[in-house]
mmCIF file of C-alpha atoms in Angstrom:
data_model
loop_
_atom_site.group_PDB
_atom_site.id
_atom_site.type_symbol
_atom_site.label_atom_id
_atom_site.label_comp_id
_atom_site.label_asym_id
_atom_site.label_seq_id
_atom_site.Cartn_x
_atom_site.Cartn_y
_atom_site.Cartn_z
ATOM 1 C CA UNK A 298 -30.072 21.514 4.867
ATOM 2 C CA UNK A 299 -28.948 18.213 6.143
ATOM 3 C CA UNK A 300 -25.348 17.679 5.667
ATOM 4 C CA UNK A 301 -24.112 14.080 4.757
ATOM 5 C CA UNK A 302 -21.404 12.283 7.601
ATOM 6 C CA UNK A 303 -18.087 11.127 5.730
ATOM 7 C CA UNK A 304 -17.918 7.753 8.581
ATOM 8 C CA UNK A 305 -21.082 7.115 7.427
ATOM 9 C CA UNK A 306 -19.573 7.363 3.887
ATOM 10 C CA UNK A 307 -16.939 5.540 4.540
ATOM 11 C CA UNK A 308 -18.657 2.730 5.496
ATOM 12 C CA UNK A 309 -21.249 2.814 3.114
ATOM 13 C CA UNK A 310 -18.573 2.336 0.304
ATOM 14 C CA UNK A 311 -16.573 -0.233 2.170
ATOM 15 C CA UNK A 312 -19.959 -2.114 2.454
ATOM 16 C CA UNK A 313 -20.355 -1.839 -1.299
ATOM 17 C CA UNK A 314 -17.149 -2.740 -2.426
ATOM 18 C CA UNK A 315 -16.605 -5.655 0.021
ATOM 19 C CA UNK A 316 -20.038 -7.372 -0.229
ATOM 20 C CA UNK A 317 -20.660 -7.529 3.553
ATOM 21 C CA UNK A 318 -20.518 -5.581 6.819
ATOM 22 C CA UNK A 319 -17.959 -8.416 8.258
ATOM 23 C CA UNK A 320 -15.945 -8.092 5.950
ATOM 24 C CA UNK A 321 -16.113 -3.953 5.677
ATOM 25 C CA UNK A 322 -15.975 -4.013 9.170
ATOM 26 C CA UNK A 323 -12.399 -5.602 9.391
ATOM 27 C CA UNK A 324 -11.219 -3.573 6.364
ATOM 28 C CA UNK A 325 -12.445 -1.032 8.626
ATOM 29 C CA UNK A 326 -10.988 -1.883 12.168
ATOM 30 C CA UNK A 327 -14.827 -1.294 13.375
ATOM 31 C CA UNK A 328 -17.595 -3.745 14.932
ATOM 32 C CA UNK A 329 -20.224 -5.042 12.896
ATOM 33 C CA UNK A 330 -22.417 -3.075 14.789
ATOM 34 C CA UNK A 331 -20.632 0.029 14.874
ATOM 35 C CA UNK A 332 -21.001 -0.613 10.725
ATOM 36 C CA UNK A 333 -24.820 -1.184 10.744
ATOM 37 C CA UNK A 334 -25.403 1.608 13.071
ATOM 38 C CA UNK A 335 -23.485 4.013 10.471
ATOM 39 C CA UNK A 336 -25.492 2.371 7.408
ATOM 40 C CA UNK A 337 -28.616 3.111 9.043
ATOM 41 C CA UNK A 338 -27.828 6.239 10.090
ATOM 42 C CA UNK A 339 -26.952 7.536 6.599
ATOM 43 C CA UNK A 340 -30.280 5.822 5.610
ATOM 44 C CA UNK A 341 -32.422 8.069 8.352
ATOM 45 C CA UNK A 342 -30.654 10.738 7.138
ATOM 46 C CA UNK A 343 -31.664 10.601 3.420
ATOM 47 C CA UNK A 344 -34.485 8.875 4.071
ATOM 48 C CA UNK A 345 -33.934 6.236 1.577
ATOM 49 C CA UNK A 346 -32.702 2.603 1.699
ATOM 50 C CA UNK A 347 -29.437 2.270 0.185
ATOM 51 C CA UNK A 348 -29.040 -1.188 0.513
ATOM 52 C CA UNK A 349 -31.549 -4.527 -0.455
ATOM 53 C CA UNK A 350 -31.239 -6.653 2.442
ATOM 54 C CA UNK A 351 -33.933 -9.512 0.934
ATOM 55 C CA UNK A 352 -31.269 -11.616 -0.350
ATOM 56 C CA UNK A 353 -28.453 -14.166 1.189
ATOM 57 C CA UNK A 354 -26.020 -11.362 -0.032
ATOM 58 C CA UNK A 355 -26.138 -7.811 0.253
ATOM 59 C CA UNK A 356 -27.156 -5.834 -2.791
ATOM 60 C CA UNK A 357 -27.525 -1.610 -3.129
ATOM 61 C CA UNK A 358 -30.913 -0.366 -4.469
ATOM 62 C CA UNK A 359 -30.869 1.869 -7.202
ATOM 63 C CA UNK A 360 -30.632 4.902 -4.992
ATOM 64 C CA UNK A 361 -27.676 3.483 -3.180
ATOM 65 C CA UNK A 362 -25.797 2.327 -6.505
ATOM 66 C CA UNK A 363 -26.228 6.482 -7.364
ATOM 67 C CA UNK A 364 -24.922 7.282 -3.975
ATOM 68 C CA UNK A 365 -21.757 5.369 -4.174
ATOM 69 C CA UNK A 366 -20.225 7.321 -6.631
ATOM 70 C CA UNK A 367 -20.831 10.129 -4.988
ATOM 71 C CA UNK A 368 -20.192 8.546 -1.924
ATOM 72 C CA UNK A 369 -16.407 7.450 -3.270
ATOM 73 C CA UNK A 370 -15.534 11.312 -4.786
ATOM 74 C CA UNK A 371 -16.475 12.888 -1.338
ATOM 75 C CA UNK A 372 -14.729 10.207 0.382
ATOM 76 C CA UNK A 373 -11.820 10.980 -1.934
ATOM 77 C CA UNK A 374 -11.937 14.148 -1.313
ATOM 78 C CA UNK A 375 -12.150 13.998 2.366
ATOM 79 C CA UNK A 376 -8.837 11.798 1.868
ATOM 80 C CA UNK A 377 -6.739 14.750 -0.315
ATOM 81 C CA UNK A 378 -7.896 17.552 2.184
ATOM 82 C CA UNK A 379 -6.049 15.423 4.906
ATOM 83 C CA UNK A 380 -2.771 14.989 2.787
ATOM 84 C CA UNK A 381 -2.484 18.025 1.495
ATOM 85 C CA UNK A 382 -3.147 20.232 4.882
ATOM 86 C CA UNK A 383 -1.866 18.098 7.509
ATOM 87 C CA UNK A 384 1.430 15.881 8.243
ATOM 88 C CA UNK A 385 -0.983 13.175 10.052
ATOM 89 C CA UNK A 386 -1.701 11.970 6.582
ATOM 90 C CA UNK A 387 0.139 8.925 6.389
ATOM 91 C CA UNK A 388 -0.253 7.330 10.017
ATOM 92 C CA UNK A 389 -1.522 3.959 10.736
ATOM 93 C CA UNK A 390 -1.434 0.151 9.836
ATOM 94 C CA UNK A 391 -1.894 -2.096 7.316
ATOM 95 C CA UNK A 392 -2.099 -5.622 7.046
ATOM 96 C CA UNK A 393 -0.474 -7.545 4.421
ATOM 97 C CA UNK A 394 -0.333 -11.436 4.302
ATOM 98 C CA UNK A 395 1.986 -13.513 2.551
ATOM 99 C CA UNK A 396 2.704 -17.096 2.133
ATOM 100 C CA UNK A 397 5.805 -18.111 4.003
ATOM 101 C CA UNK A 398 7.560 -19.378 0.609
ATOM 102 C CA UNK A 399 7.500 -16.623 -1.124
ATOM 103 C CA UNK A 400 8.544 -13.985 1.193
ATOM 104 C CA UNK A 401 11.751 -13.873 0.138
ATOM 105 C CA UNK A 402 13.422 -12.241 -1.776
ATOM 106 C CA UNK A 403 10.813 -9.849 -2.578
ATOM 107 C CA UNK A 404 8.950 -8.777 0.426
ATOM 108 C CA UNK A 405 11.979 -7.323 2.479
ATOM 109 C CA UNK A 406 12.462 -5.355 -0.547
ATOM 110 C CA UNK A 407 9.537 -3.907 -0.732
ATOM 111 C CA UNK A 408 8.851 -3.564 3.269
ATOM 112 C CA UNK A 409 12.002 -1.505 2.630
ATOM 113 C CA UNK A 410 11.001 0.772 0.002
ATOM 114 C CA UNK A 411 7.106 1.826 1.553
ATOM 115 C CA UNK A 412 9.105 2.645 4.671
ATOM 116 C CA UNK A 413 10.695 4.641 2.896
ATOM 117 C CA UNK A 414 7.853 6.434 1.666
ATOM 118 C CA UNK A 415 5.662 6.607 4.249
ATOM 119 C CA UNK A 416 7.694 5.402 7.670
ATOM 120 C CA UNK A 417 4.699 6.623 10.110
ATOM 121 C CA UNK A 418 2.700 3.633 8.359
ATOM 122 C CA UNK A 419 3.360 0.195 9.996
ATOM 123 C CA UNK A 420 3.139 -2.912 7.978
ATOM 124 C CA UNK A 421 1.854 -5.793 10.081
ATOM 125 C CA UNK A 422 3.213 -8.851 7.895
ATOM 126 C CA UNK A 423 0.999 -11.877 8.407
ATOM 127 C CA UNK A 424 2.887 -14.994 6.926
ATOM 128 C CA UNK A 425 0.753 -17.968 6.747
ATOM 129 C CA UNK A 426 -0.262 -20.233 4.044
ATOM 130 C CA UNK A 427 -2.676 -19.913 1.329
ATOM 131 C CA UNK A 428 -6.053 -21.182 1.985
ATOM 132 C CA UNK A 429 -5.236 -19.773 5.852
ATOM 133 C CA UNK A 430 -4.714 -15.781 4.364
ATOM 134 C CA UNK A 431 -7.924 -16.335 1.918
ATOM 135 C CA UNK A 432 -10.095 -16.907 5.251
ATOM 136 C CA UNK A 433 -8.389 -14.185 6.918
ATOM 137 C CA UNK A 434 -9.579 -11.732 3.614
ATOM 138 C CA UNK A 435 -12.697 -12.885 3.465
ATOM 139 C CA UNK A 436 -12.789 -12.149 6.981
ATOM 140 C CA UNK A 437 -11.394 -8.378 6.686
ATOM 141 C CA UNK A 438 -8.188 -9.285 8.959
ATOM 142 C CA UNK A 439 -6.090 -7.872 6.139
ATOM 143 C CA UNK A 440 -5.958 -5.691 3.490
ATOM 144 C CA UNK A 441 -4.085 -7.112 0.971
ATOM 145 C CA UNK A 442 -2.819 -10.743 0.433
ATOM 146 C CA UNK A 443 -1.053 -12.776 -1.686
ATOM 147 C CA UNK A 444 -1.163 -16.254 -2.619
ATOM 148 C CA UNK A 445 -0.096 -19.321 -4.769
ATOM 149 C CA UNK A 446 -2.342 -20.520 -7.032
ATOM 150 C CA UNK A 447 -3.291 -22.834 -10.136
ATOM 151 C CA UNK A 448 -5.978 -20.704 -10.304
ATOM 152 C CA UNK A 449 -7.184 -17.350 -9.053
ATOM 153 C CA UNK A 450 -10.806 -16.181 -8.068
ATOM 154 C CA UNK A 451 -12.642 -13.454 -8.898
ATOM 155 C CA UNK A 452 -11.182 -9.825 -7.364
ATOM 156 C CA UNK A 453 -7.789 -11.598 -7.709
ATOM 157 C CA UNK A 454 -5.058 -10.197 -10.098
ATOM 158 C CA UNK A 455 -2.165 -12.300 -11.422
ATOM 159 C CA UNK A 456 1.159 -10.876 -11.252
ATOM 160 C CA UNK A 457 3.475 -13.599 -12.388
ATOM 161 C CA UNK A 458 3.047 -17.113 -13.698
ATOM 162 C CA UNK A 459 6.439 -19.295 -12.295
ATOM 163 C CA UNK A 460 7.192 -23.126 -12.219
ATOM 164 C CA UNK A 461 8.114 -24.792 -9.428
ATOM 165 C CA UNK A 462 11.488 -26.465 -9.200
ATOM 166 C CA UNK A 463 13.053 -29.639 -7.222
ATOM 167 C CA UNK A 464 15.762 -28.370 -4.395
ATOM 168 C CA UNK A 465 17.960 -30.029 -2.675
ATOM 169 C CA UNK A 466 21.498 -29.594 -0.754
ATOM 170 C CA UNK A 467 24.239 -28.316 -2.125
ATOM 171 C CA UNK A 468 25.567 -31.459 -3.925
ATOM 172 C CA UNK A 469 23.280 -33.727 -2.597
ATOM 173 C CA UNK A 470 22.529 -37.249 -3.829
ATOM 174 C CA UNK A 471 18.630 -37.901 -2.092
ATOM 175 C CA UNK A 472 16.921 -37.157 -5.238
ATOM 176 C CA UNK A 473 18.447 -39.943 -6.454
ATOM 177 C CA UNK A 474 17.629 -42.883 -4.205
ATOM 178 C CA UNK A 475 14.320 -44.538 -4.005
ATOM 179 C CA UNK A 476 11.728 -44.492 -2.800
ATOM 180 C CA UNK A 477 12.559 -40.900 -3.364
ATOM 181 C CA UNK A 478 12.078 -39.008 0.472
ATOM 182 C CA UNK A 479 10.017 -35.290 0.550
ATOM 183 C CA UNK A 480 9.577 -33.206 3.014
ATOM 184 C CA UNK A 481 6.713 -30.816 2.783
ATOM 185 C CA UNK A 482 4.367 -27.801 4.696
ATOM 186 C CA UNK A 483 1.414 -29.782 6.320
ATOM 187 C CA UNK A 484 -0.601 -27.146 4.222
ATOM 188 C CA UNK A 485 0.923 -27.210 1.173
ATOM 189 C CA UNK A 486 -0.422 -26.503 -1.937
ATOM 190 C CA UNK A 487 2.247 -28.027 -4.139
ATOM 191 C CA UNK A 488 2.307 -31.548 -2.574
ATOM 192 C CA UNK A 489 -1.041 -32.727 -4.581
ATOM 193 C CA UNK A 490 0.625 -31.702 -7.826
ATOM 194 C CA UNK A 491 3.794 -32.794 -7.169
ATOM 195 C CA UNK A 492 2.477 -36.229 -5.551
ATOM 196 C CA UNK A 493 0.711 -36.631 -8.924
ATOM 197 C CA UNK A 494 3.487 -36.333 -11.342
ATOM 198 C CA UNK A 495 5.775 -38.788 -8.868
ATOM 199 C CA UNK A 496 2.854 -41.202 -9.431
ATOM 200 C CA UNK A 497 2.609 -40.309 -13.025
ATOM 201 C CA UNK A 498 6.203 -40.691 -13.813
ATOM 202 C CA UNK A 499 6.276 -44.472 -11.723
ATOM 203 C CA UNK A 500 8.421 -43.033 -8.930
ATOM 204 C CA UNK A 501 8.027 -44.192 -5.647
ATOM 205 C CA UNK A 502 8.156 -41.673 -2.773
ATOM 206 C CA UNK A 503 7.621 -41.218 1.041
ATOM 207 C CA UNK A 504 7.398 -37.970 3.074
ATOM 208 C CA UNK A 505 9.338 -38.507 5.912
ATOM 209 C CA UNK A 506 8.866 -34.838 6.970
ATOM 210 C CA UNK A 507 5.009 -33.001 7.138
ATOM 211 C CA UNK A 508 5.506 -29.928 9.330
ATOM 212 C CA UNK A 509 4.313 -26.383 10.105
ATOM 213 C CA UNK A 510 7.577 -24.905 10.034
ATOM 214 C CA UNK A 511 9.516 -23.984 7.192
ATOM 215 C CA UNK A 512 13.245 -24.170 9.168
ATOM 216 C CA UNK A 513 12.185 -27.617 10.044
ATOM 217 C CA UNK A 514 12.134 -28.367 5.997
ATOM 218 C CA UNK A 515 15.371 -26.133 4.855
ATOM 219 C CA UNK A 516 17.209 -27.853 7.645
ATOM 220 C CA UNK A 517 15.955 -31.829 6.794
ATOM 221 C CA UNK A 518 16.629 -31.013 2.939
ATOM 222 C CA UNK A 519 20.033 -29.037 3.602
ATOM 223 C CA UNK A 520 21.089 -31.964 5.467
ATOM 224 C CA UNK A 521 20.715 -33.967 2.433
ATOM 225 C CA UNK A 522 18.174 -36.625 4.027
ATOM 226 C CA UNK A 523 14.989 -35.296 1.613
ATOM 227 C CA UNK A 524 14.065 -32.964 -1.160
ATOM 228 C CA UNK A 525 11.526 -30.444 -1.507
ATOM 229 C CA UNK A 526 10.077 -28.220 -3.862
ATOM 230 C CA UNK A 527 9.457 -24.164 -4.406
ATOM 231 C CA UNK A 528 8.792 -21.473 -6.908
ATOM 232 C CA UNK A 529 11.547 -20.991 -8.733
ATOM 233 C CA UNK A 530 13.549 -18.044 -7.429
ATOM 234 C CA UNK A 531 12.394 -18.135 -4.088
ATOM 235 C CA UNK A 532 14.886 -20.835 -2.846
ATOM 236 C CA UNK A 533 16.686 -20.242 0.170
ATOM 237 C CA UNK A 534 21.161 -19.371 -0.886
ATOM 238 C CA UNK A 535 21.548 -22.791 1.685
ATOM 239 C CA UNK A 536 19.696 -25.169 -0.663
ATOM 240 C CA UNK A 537 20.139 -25.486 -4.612
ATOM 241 C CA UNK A 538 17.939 -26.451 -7.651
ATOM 242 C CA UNK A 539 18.175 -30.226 -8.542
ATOM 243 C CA UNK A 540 20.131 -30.889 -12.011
ATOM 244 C CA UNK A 541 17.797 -34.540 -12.106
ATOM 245 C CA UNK A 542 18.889 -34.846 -16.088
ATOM 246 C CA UNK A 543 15.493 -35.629 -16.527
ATOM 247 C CA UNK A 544 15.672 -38.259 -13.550
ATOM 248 C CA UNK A 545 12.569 -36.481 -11.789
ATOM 249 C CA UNK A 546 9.658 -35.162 -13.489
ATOM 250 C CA UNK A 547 8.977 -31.999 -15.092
ATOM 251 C CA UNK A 548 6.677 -29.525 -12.362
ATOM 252 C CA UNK A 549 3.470 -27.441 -12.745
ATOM 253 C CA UNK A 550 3.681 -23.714 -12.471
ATOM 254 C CA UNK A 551 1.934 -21.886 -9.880
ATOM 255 C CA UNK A 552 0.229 -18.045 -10.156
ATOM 256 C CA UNK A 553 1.479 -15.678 -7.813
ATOM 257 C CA UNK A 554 -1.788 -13.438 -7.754
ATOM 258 C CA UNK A 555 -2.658 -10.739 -5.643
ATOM 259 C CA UNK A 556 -6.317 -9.974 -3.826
ATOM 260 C CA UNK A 557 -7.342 -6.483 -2.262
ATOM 261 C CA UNK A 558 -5.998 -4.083 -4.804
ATOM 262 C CA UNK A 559 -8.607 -3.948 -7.683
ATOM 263 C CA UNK A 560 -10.125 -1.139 -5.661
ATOM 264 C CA UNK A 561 -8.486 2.116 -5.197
ATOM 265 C CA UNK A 562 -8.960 2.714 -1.213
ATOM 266 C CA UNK A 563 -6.171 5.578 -0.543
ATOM 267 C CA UNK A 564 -3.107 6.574 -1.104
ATOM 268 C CA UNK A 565 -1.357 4.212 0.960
ATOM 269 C CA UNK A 566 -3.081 1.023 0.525
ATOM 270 C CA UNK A 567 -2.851 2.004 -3.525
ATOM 271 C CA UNK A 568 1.273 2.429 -2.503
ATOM 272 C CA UNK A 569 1.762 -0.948 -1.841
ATOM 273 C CA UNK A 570 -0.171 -2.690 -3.730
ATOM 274 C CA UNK A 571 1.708 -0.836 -6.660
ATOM 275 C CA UNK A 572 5.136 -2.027 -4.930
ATOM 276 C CA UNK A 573 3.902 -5.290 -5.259
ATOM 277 C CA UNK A 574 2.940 -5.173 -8.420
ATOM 278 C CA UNK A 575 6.657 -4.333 -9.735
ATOM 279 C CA UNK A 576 8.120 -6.187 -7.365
ATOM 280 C CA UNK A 577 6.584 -9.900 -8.324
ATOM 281 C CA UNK A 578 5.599 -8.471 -11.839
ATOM 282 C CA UNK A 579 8.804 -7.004 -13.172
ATOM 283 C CA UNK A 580 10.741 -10.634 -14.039
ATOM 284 C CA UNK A 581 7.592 -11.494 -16.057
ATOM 285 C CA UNK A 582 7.335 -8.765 -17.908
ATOM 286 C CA UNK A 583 11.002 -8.892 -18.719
ATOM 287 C CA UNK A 584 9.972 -11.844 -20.144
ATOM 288 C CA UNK A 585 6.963 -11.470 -22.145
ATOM 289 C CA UNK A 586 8.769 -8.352 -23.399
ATOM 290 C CA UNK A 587 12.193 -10.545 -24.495
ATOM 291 C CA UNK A 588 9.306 -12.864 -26.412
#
């Protein structure tokens, strides 16, 4: 009898679900190589090929599509044995990425509660900007990442739809002069949109601040020498929402989605995802539900 490897398993369904050994190898924390080796291993072993290599992308022959579901329950499986019979369950890392504007409020909140549920489990917090945390996931350098969108791509899910708003200081008067002075992320994803309406609406404008750094923003607007713009509810308690009376234009909204969760992978990865889930979906569905 020859007795299937659950590595090899492993792999095999992170290879299937991902769409790549790069990417299953980071979702991983293994080589390439160490990947391939395991994929042809499980291969010699059955003596069948599992996956069709011909094209650009990688695709799974029939007998590999009839493996992986067998290959996911006995992973599964392998998974419950270790929660169940040992305290080592829940011991690790995962990798969550975030843009830097909408970590708060919500993502000390729920750092706070998966501690709380599984405190042997570190969350490594990558805080970067959209397109940035995209290349990272396609990469397998995290696990789970959100972003803000217009738009979201396939093995995305949406969990709220927000507008942005205009912020400025606390009684601040620079959203009224002209031209009217921004300050913005270098990387931004708002500034097209927002450029756009200026233009639309016949306002002139000039960013006198394009930075990396989010402090260097809060602390040019806060200072009352430039405005800026955010998803409403994620504004810093030192800046406020701009009362324009119709002075500045109207904004576009922006889709707070969510990528690495359409796939059950275990217990803990599921955890979070689900904390996210509530934790940017909950306002929303207050919403829809008060409609």
């Amino acid at each position: 009898m020859r007795n299937l490897d659950i590595t090899t398993l492993r792999s095999f369904a992170a290879v299937a679900e991902t769409g790549g050994v790069t990417r299953a190898a980071g979702f991983l924390h293994l080589t390439q190589s160490a990947v391939s080796m395991q994929l042809k291993r499980l291969e010699e072993t059955l003596g069948l090929e599992l996956l069709d290599r011909s094209g650009r992308t990688i695709a799974l022959t029939s007998a590999g599509e009839q493996l992986l579901v067998y290959a996911k329950r006995m992973v599964a499986l392998n998974d419950e044995v270790i929660v169940r019979l040992t305290d080592q369950a829940f011991v690790g890392q995962i990798r969550l990425g975030v843009p830097h504007d909408i970590v708060y409020p919500a993502i000390p909140r729920v750092l706070k509660q998966f501690n709380a549920a599984f405190p042997r489990v570190q969350v490594h917090l990558i805080s970067c900007y959209t397109k940035a945390l995209k290349e990272d996931f396609g990469k397998g350098e995290c696990d789970l990442i959100l972003t803000t969108e217009t738009f979201v791509d396939a093995g995305g899910e949406t969990l709220c739809v927000k507008p942005l708003c205009w912020l400025g200081a606390p009684n601040g008067s620079a959203w009224r002069q002209r031209p009217l002075k921004l300050a913005f992320g270098r990387h931004c994803t708002f500034r097209p949109r927002v450029i756009e309406r200026l233009d639309k609406a016949g306002i002139d404008w000039d960013v006198i601040v394009e930075t990396d750094s989010d402090r260097t923003i809060e602390a040019t607007v806060s200072a009352d020498l430039a405005i800026n713009t955010m998803i409403e509810g994620t504004e810093p308690p030192h800046l406020e929402r701009i009362d324009h009376g119709g002075h500045l234009p109207d904004l576009p909204a922006q889709m707070i989605n969510l990528y690495g969760a359409t796939t059950s992978k275990n217990v803990v990865h599921d955890a979070l995802a689900d904390l996210l889930r509530r934790s940017f979906g909950a306002e929303e569905q207050t919403k829809l539900r008060a409609v």
